[in-house]
Coordinates of C-alpha atoms in Angstrom, one line a residue:
M1 CA 13.3 33.4 133.2
S2 CA 10.0 32.9 135.7
F3 CA 9.0 29.8 136.4
N4 CA 5.4 31.1 137.8
N5 CA 3.7 28.1 139.8
N6 CA 6.3 25.2 139.3
V7 CA 7.5 24.3 142.5
H8 CA 4.5 22.4 144.1
Q9 CA 4.6 19.7 146.6
G10 CA 5.5 16.5 145.1
Y11 CA 7.1 17.7 142.2
R12 CA 10.3 20.0 141.5
I13 CA 12.4 21.3 138.4
M14 CA 16.0 20.1 138.7
G15 CA 18.8 21.2 136.2
S16 CA 21.9 19.5 135.3
L17 CA 25.1 20.2 134.0
S18 CA 26.9 18.4 131.3
G19 CA 28.9 15.8 133.0
G20 CA 27.5 16.9 136.8
R21 CA 25.4 16.1 139.3
P22 CA 21.9 17.6 140.1
W23 CA 21.4 20.8 141.6
S24 CA 18.6 22.4 143.6
L25 CA 15.9 25.4 142.1
V26 CA 18.2 28.1 145.0
G27 CA 21.3 26.3 142.9
M28 CA 20.0 27.3 139.6
F29 CA 18.9 30.6 139.8
V30 CA 22.1 31.7 141.0
L31 CA 23.8 30.2 137.8
L32 CA 21.0 31.1 135.3
A33 CA 23.0 33.7 134.0
A34 CA 25.8 32.7 133.7
Q35 CA 25.1 28.8 132.6
M36 CA 21.7 29.0 131.2
A37 CA 22.7 28.4 127.6
Q38 CA 24.3 25.1 128.6
A39 CA 21.4 23.8 131.1
Q40 CA 18.9 20.9 130.6
L41 CA 16.1 20.5 133.3
E42 CA 13.6 18.2 134.5
F43 CA 10.0 17.9 135.7
R44 CA 10.3 15.7 138.0
D45 CA 7.3 14.2 139.9
T46 CA 7.2 12.0 143.3
S47 CA 3.7 12.9 144.6
F48 CA 1.1 13.1 142.3
R49 CA -2.0 13.9 144.0
S50 CA -2.5 17.5 144.2
I51 CA -1.1 17.6 140.2
Q52 CA -3.9 15.8 138.9
D53 CA -6.2 17.0 136.4
T54 CA -9.5 14.9 137.6
A55 CA -11.6 15.5 134.5
N56 CA -9.2 13.0 132.7
T57 CA -7.9 10.6 135.6
V58 CA -9.6 7.5 135.4
D59 CA -9.4 4.2 137.0
V60 CA -6.7 4.6 138.9
D61 CA -5.8 5.0 142.8
L62 CA -4.0 7.5 144.5
I63 CA -4.8 7.0 148.2
T64 CA -4.1 3.5 149.1
I65 CA -0.8 3.6 148.6
P66 CA 0.8 7.5 150.0
D67 CA 2.6 9.3 146.9
R68 CA 1.5 6.2 144.8
I69 CA -0.6 5.3 141.7
I70 CA -2.0 1.9 141.4
L71 CA -4.7 0.5 139.5
Q72 CA -8.6 1.0 140.6
T73 CA -10.2 -2.3 141.9
G74 CA -12.9 -3.8 139.7
T75 CA -15.3 -4.7 142.5
N76 CA -18.3 -2.1 140.6
T77 CA -17.0 -2.4 136.9
N78 CA -18.1 -4.7 134.6
L79 CA -14.9 -6.4 133.2
A80 CA -17.0 -8.0 129.9
L81 CA -18.7 -4.8 128.5
N82 CA -17.0 -4.4 125.0
K83 CA -15.1 -7.4 125.7
E84 CA -15.2 -10.6 122.9
I85 CA -18.0 -13.1 122.7
V86 CA -18.7 -16.4 121.3
V87 CA -21.7 -18.4 121.1
R88 CA -21.4 -22.2 120.7
Y89 CA -25.1 -23.5 119.5
A90 CA -26.1 -27.1 121.1
N91 CA -28.2 -27.2 117.3
P92 CA -26.8 -25.8 114.4
D93 CA -29.6 -26.1 112.5
P94 CA -30.4 -22.8 110.9
L95 CA -34.2 -23.2 111.7
K96 CA -33.0 -23.2 115.4
V97 CA -31.0 -20.0 115.0
S98 CA -32.4 -16.3 115.3
T99 CA -32.6 -14.4 112.4
H100 CA -34.3 -11.6 114.4
P101 CA -32.4 -8.3 113.0
T102 CA -31.6 -6.6 116.0
A103 CA -31.5 -10.1 118.6
S104 CA -28.9 -12.4 116.6
N105 CA -25.4 -10.7 117.8
P106 CA -23.6 -11.9 120.8
S107 CA -22.0 -8.7 121.0
L108 CA -25.2 -7.3 122.1
M109 CA -25.3 -9.3 125.3
I110 CA -21.7 -7.2 126.4
D111 CA -22.4 -3.6 124.7
G112 CA -23.6 -1.8 128.1
R113 CA -27.2 -1.8 127.4
V114 CA -30.9 -3.4 127.8
A115 CA -33.1 -2.2 124.9
A116 CA -35.4 -3.5 122.2
N117 CA -32.0 -3.3 119.7
S118 CA -29.7 -4.4 122.3
F119 CA -30.4 -8.3 123.4
F120 CA -29.9 -11.5 121.9
E121 CA -32.5 -14.4 121.4
L122 CA -32.0 -18.0 122.0
L123 CA -34.4 -19.9 120.2
P124 CA -36.3 -23.1 122.2
G125 CA -34.7 -26.1 122.0
Q126 CA -31.1 -25.2 122.2
E127 CA -30.2 -26.7 125.7
Q128 CA -26.0 -27.6 126.2
T129 CA -25.5 -23.9 124.1
L130 CA -22.2 -22.3 125.5
I131 CA -21.7 -18.6 125.8
R132 CA -18.2 -17.5 125.9
I133 CA -16.6 -14.5 126.8
D134 CA -12.9 -13.2 126.9
L135 CA -12.1 -11.2 129.2
Q136 CA -8.7 -10.1 127.6
A137 CA -7.1 -10.3 130.7
V138 CA -6.8 -12.4 133.9
R139 CA -9.0 -11.3 136.3
A140 CA -10.5 -12.2 139.9
V141 CA -13.9 -13.0 138.8
N142 CA -16.2 -13.7 141.8
R143 CA -19.9 -12.6 140.1
V144 CA -22.0 -13.2 136.9
V145 CA -25.4 -11.0 136.2
I146 CA -27.7 -11.8 133.4
R147 CA -30.3 -9.8 132.6
T148 CA -33.3 -10.4 130.6
F149 CA -34.9 -8.6 127.7
P150 CA -37.6 -7.1 128.0
N151 CA -36.4 -6.3 131.4
N152 CA -37.7 -8.5 134.0
S153 CA -39.8 -10.4 132.1
I154 CA -39.9 -13.9 133.7
N155 CA -41.4 -15.6 130.5
F156 CA -37.8 -15.0 128.4
R157 CA -35.4 -16.1 131.5
I158 CA -32.7 -18.4 131.6
R159 CA -34.6 -21.7 133.0
G160 CA -31.8 -23.3 134.2
Y161 CA -27.6 -22.7 133.5
S162 CA -24.1 -23.4 135.0
I163 CA -20.9 -20.9 135.4
F164 CA -17.7 -21.8 134.4
T165 CA -14.0 -20.3 134.6
G166 CA -10.8 -20.8 133.3
L167 CA -7.7 -19.3 132.0
D168 CA -7.8 -20.5 128.4
T169 CA -10.1 -21.9 126.3
L170 CA -9.6 -25.7 126.8
S171 CA -9.9 -26.1 130.5
F172 CA -13.0 -24.7 132.6
R173 CA -13.7 -25.2 136.0
R174 CA -17.5 -24.9 137.1
V175 CA -18.1 -22.5 139.6
K176 CA -21.9 -22.1 139.8
Q177 CA -24.7 -24.2 138.6
V178 CA -28.4 -22.8 139.1
V179 CA -30.9 -26.2 138.2
D180 CA -34.0 -24.3 138.8
N181 CA -34.0 -20.2 138.4
E182 CA -37.0 -18.1 139.0
R183 CA -35.6 -15.0 138.2
A184 CA -35.9 -13.1 135.5
N185 CA -32.7 -11.3 135.7
T186 CA -29.9 -13.2 137.9
D187 CA -26.9 -12.4 140.2
D188 CA -24.8 -14.8 141.5
F189 CA -21.8 -14.5 143.3
F190 CA -19.3 -17.4 143.7
E191 CA -15.5 -18.1 145.6
V192 CA -13.1 -15.5 143.7
D193 CA -11.0 -17.2 140.8
T194 CA -8.4 -16.7 138.6
A195 CA -9.7 -16.6 135.1
R196 CA -9.6 -14.9 131.1
Y197 CA -12.6 -16.5 130.0
V198 CA -16.3 -17.2 131.8
L199 CA -18.1 -19.6 130.1
I200 CA -22.4 -19.5 130.6
R201 CA -24.2 -23.2 129.5
V202 CA -27.3 -23.1 129.6
E203 CA -28.8 -26.2 130.5
K204 CA -32.8 -25.4 130.5
Q205 CA -34.9 -23.2 128.7
D206 CA -39.1 -23.1 128.8
P207 CA -40.0 -26.8 128.3
S208 CA -43.1 -26.1 127.5
L209 CA -44.6 -28.4 124.5
T210 CA -46.6 -26.1 122.4
N211 CA -45.1 -22.2 121.9
P212 CA -42.2 -22.0 124.0
F213 CA -40.8 -19.1 124.7
S214 CA -37.4 -18.2 123.9
T215 CA -34.5 -17.4 126.3
T216 CA -33.1 -13.8 125.8
F217 CA -30.2 -12.3 127.3
G218 CA -30.0 -8.7 127.5
E219 CA -26.8 -8.1 129.5
I220 CA -24.4 -10.4 130.7
E221 CA -21.9 -8.9 133.3
V222 CA -18.7 -9.8 135.1
Y223 CA -16.9 -8.7 138.0
G224 CA -14.3 -9.4 140.2
T225 CA -12.1 -8.4 143.1
G226 CA -9.0 -7.8 141.3
Y227 CA -7.5 -4.7 139.5
L228 CA -9.2 -3.3 136.5
S229 CA -7.3 -3.4 133.3
E230 CA -5.9 -0.7 132.9
G231 CA -6.1 3.2 134.3
H232 CA -4.7 6.7 133.3
F233 CA -3.4 9.3 135.7
T234 CA -3.1 13.0 134.2
S235 CA -1.0 15.6 135.2
V236 CA -2.2 19.5 135.3
V237 CA -0.7 21.5 132.8
R238 CA 3.4 22.1 133.7
D239 CA 5.0 25.4 132.5
A240 CA 8.3 25.6 131.5
G241 CA 8.8 29.4 132.0
Q242 CA 9.4 29.5 128.3
S243 CA 9.7 28.1 125.1
V244 CA 11.6 24.6 125.4
N245 CA 12.8 21.9 123.2
W246 CA 11.6 18.3 125.1
N247 CA 13.3 15.3 125.4
R248 CA 12.6 12.2 127.0
A249 CA 9.8 10.9 129.3
A250 CA 10.9 8.1 132.3
W251 CA 9.1 6.9 135.5
G252 CA 10.1 4.5 138.2
G253 CA 8.2 2.0 140.4
D254 CA 7.2 -1.8 141.1
I255 CA 6.0 -3.1 137.6
P256 CA 5.4 -6.8 138.1
A257 CA 5.4 -9.8 135.2
G258 CA 2.1 -9.1 133.1
T259 CA 1.7 -5.5 133.9
A260 CA 3.0 -2.4 132.4
I261 CA 3.4 1.4 132.7
R262 CA 3.8 3.6 129.6
M263 CA 3.8 7.5 129.3
Q264 CA 2.2 9.8 126.5
V265 CA 3.3 13.7 126.6
R266 CA 1.1 16.8 124.9
T267 CA 2.5 20.4 124.3
G268 CA 1.3 23.6 123.5
S269 CA 2.0 27.6 123.8
T270 CA -0.8 28.4 126.0
P271 CA -1.7 27.5 129.5
N272 CA -4.6 25.9 128.4
V273 CA -5.1 23.0 126.7
N274 CA -6.6 24.1 123.5
A275 CA -7.0 22.7 119.3
N276 CA -3.4 24.3 118.7
W277 CA -1.8 22.1 121.0
S278 CA -0.5 19.0 119.9
P279 CA -2.0 15.7 120.0
W280 CA -1.2 13.0 122.5
S281 CA 1.9 11.8 121.4
D282 CA 2.2 7.7 121.0
E283 CA 2.7 5.7 124.2
V284 CA 6.8 5.4 125.3
T285 CA 7.0 2.0 126.4
E286 CA 10.8 2.6 127.8
P287 CA 11.8 4.7 130.2
N288 CA 14.4 7.7 129.0
S289 CA 12.9 7.8 125.2
L290 CA 11.9 10.6 123.1
F291 CA 8.5 11.5 122.5
T292 CA 7.0 13.1 119.7
V293 CA 5.5 16.4 119.9
Y294 CA 5.3 20.0 119.0
E295 CA 8.3 21.9 119.7
P296 CA 9.4 24.3 120.8
R297 CA 6.9 25.0 123.1
R298 CA 6.6 26.7 126.9
Y299 CA 3.5 24.3 128.2
M300 CA 3.7 20.5 128.8
Q301 CA 1.2 17.7 130.1
Y302 CA 1.9 14.3 130.5
R303 CA 0.1 11.1 130.7
V304 CA 0.7 7.7 132.5
N305 CA -0.9 4.7 131.4
L306 CA -1.0 1.7 133.7
Y307 CA -1.8 -1.9 132.4
T308 CA -2.4 -5.0 134.2
F309 CA -3.2 -8.7 132.0
T310 CA -2.9 -10.5 135.5
I311 CA -4.5 -10.1 138.5
A312 CA -1.3 -8.0 139.6
T313 CA -1.0 -4.4 139.2
P314 CA 1.9 -2.0 138.6
R315 CA 2.6 0.9 141.2
L316 CA 4.1 4.2 139.6
D317 CA 6.7 5.9 142.1
E318 CA 8.2 8.5 139.6
V319 CA 8.2 10.4 136.7
K320 CA 10.3 12.3 135.0
I321 CA 10.4 14.8 132.0
T322 CA 13.3 16.5 130.6
F323 CA 13.8 19.2 128.4
D324 CA 16.6 21.5 126.5
T325 CA 16.3 25.7 127.0
L326 CA 18.8 25.7 124.4
L327 CA 17.1 25.2 120.8
V328 CA 18.2 23.8 117.5
A329 CA 15.8 26.8 116.0
S330 CA 14.0 29.2 117.9
K331 CA 11.1 28.1 114.6
A332 CA 11.3 25.7 112.0
T333 CA 8.6 25.1 109.9
A334 CA 8.2 22.7 107.0
A335 CA 6.3 22.6 103.4
V336 CA 6.3 20.4 100.5
E337 CA 5.7 22.4 97.2
P338 CA 3.1 21.7 95.0
Q339 CA 0.7 20.3 97.6
S340 CA -1.3 18.4 94.8
A341 CA 0.2 16.4 92.1
P342 CA -1.4 13.5 89.5
I343 CA -1.2 10.3 91.4
L344 CA 1.5 7.4 89.8
K345 CA 2.9 10.1 87.6
E346 CA 6.7 11.1 88.9
G347 CA 6.9 14.4 89.2
E348 CA 9.7 16.6 90.9
F349 CA 8.8 18.2 94.4
Q350 CA 10.6 20.9 96.9
Y351 CA 10.9 20.1 100.6
R352 CA 11.0 23.7 102.3
V353 CA 12.3 24.2 105.9
T354 CA 11.8 28.0 106.9
V355 CA 14.6 28.6 110.0
E356 CA 14.8 31.5 112.4
Q357 CA 17.2 31.5 115.1
N358 CA 17.8 33.5 117.8
S359 CA 20.4 33.9 120.9
R360 CA 19.3 30.3 122.8
S361 CA 19.7 28.7 119.1
T362 CA 22.7 25.8 118.4
G363 CA 22.1 25.5 114.4
V364 CA 20.8 23.5 112.4
D365 CA 23.0 20.1 111.1
T366 CA 20.9 17.9 109.9
I367 CA 17.4 17.6 108.9
I368 CA 15.6 14.2 108.6
I369 CA 12.5 13.4 107.1
F370 CA 10.3 10.7 108.0
T371 CA 8.7 9.0 105.0
D372 CA 8.3 5.0 104.0
V373 CA 7.6 6.4 100.3
P374 CA 10.6 5.5 98.2
L375 CA 12.0 8.9 96.7
V376 CA 15.5 10.2 95.3
V377 CA 16.8 13.8 96.3
N378 CA 18.6 15.5 93.5
N379 CA 20.0 18.9 95.2
V380 CA 19.8 21.0 98.1
T381 CA 19.8 25.0 99.0
V382 CA 20.0 27.3 101.9
N383 CA 19.1 30.4 100.7
E384 CA 18.8 29.6 97.0
L385 CA 22.6 29.1 97.2
N386 CA 23.9 25.4 96.3
I387 CA 25.7 24.0 99.6
P388 CA 27.4 20.9 100.2
F389 CA 25.0 18.3 101.6
N390 CA 25.2 14.2 102.3
V391 CA 21.8 12.0 102.1
S392 CA 21.7 9.0 103.5
L393 CA 18.4 6.7 103.4
R394 CA 17.4 4.7 106.0
A395 CA 14.4 2.5 107.2
G396 CA 11.8 5.2 106.9
Q397 CA 13.6 7.8 107.1
V398 CA 15.6 10.7 104.8
V399 CA 19.0 11.8 106.4
V400 CA 20.2 15.0 104.8
G401 CA 22.9 16.6 106.7
F402 CA 24.9 20.0 106.1
G403 CA 29.0 20.9 105.3
S404 CA 28.5 23.9 108.1
T405 CA 25.6 24.3 110.6
I406 CA 23.1 26.6 109.6
N407 CA 23.2 28.8 112.5
F408 CA 21.2 32.0 110.6
N409 CA 17.7 33.0 109.7
A410 CA 17.6 30.8 106.5
T411 CA 15.5 28.8 103.8
V412 CA 16.6 25.0 103.3
V413 CA 14.7 23.7 100.3
V414 CA 15.5 20.0 99.4
G415 CA 14.9 18.9 95.9
F416 CA 13.5 15.1 94.9
R417 CA 11.4 13.3 92.9
F418 CA 9.0 10.8 93.0
T419 CA 5.8 9.1 92.2
P420 CA 2.7 10.0 94.2
F421 CA 0.5 6.7 95.1
L422 CA -1.0 7.1 98.3
E423 CA -4.5 9.4 98.3
Q424 CA -2.2 11.9 101.2
T425 CA 2.0 11.4 101.9
V426 CA 3.1 12.8 104.9
F427 CA 6.8 14.1 105.3
P428 CA 6.9 15.2 108.7
S429 CA 10.8 15.8 109.7
V430 CA 13.3 17.0 112.9
A431 CA 16.1 19.2 113.2
I432 CA 19.1 18.0 114.5
S433 CA 22.2 20.5 116.6
R434 CA 25.5 18.6 116.4
Q435 CA 26.0 20.3 119.9
N436 CA 23.0 18.3 121.2
P437 CA 22.3 15.2 118.9
T438 CA 20.5 13.0 121.2
N439 CA 17.2 15.5 121.3
P440 CA 15.9 16.4 117.8
Q441 CA 13.6 19.6 117.7
R442 CA 10.0 18.9 115.7
V443 CA 9.8 21.0 113.0
D444 CA 6.4 22.7 112.7
A445 CA 3.8 22.5 109.7
T446 CA 1.4 25.5 109.0
V447 CA -2.5 24.2 108.5
S448 CA -4.5 25.1 105.6
N449 CA -8.4 23.5 105.1
N450 CA -7.4 20.7 107.1
Q451 CA -4.4 20.0 105.5
E452 CA -1.0 20.1 107.0
S453 CA 1.8 21.7 104.7
W454 CA 4.0 19.1 104.8
T455 CA 1.3 17.0 103.4
L456 CA 0.9 16.2 99.9
A457 CA -2.4 15.2 98.1
A458 CA -2.4 13.2 95.0
V459 CA -5.4 13.6 92.6
G460 CA -7.2 11.2 89.9
V461 CA -7.9 7.8 90.3
P462 CA -5.8 4.9 89.5
E463 CA -7.8 2.6 86.6
K464 CA -6.0 -0.6 87.6
I465 CA -4.2 -2.3 90.9
I466 CA -0.9 -3.3 89.6
V467 CA 1.3 0.0 87.4
D468 CA 3.9 0.2 85.8
A469 CA 5.2 -3.1 86.0
H470 CA 9.1 -3.5 84.5
T471 CA 12.7 -4.6 85.1
D472 CA 15.7 -2.9 85.5
P473 CA 18.6 -4.0 83.7
N474 CA 16.7 -6.4 81.4
P475 CA 18.7 -8.2 80.3
F476 CA 20.6 -8.7 82.9
T477 CA 24.1 -10.8 83.9
P478 CA 24.4 -12.3 86.5
N479 CA 28.0 -13.4 86.0
G480 CA 29.5 -12.1 89.2
D481 CA 31.6 -9.6 87.1
G482 CA 29.9 -6.1 89.2
K483 CA 28.3 -5.2 86.2
N484 CA 23.9 -5.7 86.0
D485 CA 24.5 -8.8 88.2
Q486 CA 21.3 -8.3 89.6
T487 CA 17.7 -6.6 87.9
Y488 CA 15.3 -5.4 90.2
F489 CA 11.3 -5.3 89.9
N490 CA 9.5 -2.3 90.0
F491 CA 5.6 -1.7 90.0
F492 CA 3.1 0.0 92.1
V493 CA 0.1 -1.7 94.0
S494 CA -2.7 1.1 94.0
N495 CA -6.4 1.1 95.3
L496 CA -5.7 -1.1 98.2
T497 CA -6.7 0.5 101.9
E498 CA -6.3 -3.1 103.7
E499 CA -3.7 -5.4 102.7
R500 CA -3.9 -8.1 100.6
P501 CA -1.6 -10.7 99.1
V502 CA 1.2 -10.1 96.6
Q503 CA 3.1 -12.0 94.7
V504 CA 6.0 -11.8 92.5
K505 CA 6.7 -15.3 90.6
I506 CA 9.3 -16.1 87.7
Y507 CA 8.9 -19.3 85.1
D508 CA 11.0 -20.4 82.4
V509 CA 9.4 -21.0 79.2
T510 CA 8.1 -24.2 80.0
G511 CA 5.5 -22.7 82.6
R512 CA 7.7 -24.0 85.3
L513 CA 7.6 -22.0 88.8
V514 CA 11.8 -21.2 89.1
K515 CA 11.6 -18.7 91.8
T516 CA 8.6 -17.2 94.0
L517 CA 10.7 -13.2 94.4
L518 CA 8.1 -11.8 97.2
D519 CA 5.4 -13.2 98.8
T520 CA 3.4 -10.5 101.4
K521 CA 0.7 -8.7 102.1
S522 CA 0.7 -5.4 101.6
T523 CA -1.9 -2.0 101.0
A524 CA -1.6 0.8 98.4
Q525 CA 2.6 0.5 97.9
A526 CA 5.3 1.9 95.2
Y527 CA 8.3 -0.9 94.9
V528 CA 10.5 1.1 93.0
E529 CA 14.1 3.5 93.9
Q530 CA 15.0 1.7 96.8
N531 CA 11.9 0.1 97.8
A532 CA 12.5 -2.0 94.5
I533 CA 12.7 -6.0 94.7
P534 CA 16.1 -7.2 93.5
W535 CA 16.7 -10.8 91.8
D536 CA 20.2 -12.1 91.1
G537 CA 19.0 -14.9 88.8
R538 CA 19.1 -17.8 91.1
D539 CA 16.3 -20.1 91.6
D540 CA 14.4 -21.2 94.9
N541 CA 17.0 -23.9 95.7
G542 CA 20.1 -21.1 95.2
R543 CA 20.8 -22.3 91.9
L544 CA 22.0 -19.8 88.9
L545 CA 20.0 -20.2 86.2
P546 CA 21.1 -20.6 82.3
P547 CA 20.9 -17.9 80.3
G548 CA 17.2 -17.3 78.3
L549 CA 14.1 -16.2 78.0
Y550 CA 11.8 -16.3 81.8
L551 CA 8.4 -15.0 82.4
Y552 CA 7.7 -12.9 85.6
Q553 CA 3.9 -12.5 87.3
I554 CA 3.0 -9.9 89.8
I555 CA 0.0 -11.2 91.5
V556 CA -2.6 -9.0 94.1
E557 CA -5.4 -10.7 95.2
V558 CA -8.4 -8.5 95.6
D559 CA -11.8 -9.4 97.9
G560 CA -14.4 -10.2 95.8
L561 CA -12.4 -10.2 92.4
E562 CA -10.5 -12.1 90.1
P563 CA -6.5 -11.3 91.5
A564 CA -5.0 -8.5 89.3
V565 CA -2.0 -10.1 87.3
V566 CA 0.7 -8.5 85.5
T567 CA 2.8 -10.9 83.0
K568 CA 5.8 -10.3 81.4
T569 CA 9.2 -11.5 80.2
L570 CA 13.1 -10.7 81.4
S571 CA 15.9 -12.0 80.0
I572 CA 19.4 -13.8 81.6
A573 CA 22.0 -13.2 79.2
Y574 CA 26.1 -13.7 79.6

């Protein structure tokens, strides 16, 4: 096992035996031959300047505190850039509000540009108008710059104004007032104030009685003396010496209230990052947590994200990335077959996992398929032989356990049925060994025509929003005998890419509402199988309803259209 250049100033590779104490790199080489199969190793960094990827490290300070990382200060950084801005007109009369196609959008005042298509116009007669900027974090503010459009055009300047700061939108403190401004571009310094909001009140415009000039804002900039709201440290690519099963990310330091440190990791098979590397993992928000990357892989790079929502900065002292030289499988690749199917037509599918093993593999005992779609597993085979298995359904997971360890080259096929209701449905998965159940190994997918092999594409366009609505059983008998005590509402919501209100309501035959069974917001969704909505025959007050015929409505609100509604009947019998 070669570690190449892994031992550099400021970081080291450590290992530990199960239940044992840490041991040094020198001791590790002595033990490698006999103990490699049991070793869990780690990259541990306590100094960062020599291992930074300078091209991708931004807005952090590695100098002020030796061997530590804090946020950069914001003296020369525009804190208002691309944040949020609101204008409250003194005179809301539409005739007094600019309709200029490129000068009526307030966000153009904080987009970082002063141009003919990037400025804001305030028509004459709008004295006392308020311009409020939300910095989206508490900052130590001491400077505001206002730039006119056209640049340096004194005719369009703001003639008089006040600057206020505040921690909320209800109370502000005036920090600067300019009664009579002669400058086209203003640059005002004031005593440092802690604030999230900066408010500018326009107090004077062009006083000409005939053809007065508008007041134009090319850009409003806010500066301060405190720390930037976020910064990112990116490490150089690290070499584990061989393909490994990456484990957990941890960090230590000082994290005051209102600040945060989070981590991301990516992995690959080459020493240089390219398109075949994994994307950055989702942020790890708690130290010593798993992260999702391509596995097994030899090379790794991490990124530490520092955030503050106050005037304080977090401080990073240490980073640790652990990994296992033992693998669940030397290679595992998954594919769903077929990879396309008609939308909203129930079908049979296979989830095929090809497993390769070698001397460092411990074998597969469990496969977890991640999916939010409801499905039913019909069978499981290994090398075309039916084997004992068990299936458990968890939130967002289908867990398939095997009666014996798969420690040989094999093709595992999980047969299932479901109804595609999304344009694309993905089925990523991990493999788990009982020898190391706390470190799953991500199963790979191949890519063809920009589609991963575990992705199912649905073809066709649904004609309706609500599809295949029915209750089962119908009638049902909620008498407590354990048979048909509940009915289940099954339906699909299609053609929704944004969340919209979805309701299920039940009425008696007089039209009186007796039960609101569902009141939520949803995109396209399948309320079937384990996602079907149960009803026990009770009304909104918990009383068991009498036997008889009832009406139910499924209602989906749709923008700009009448709601989609399906009305059907069901019966309660005893």
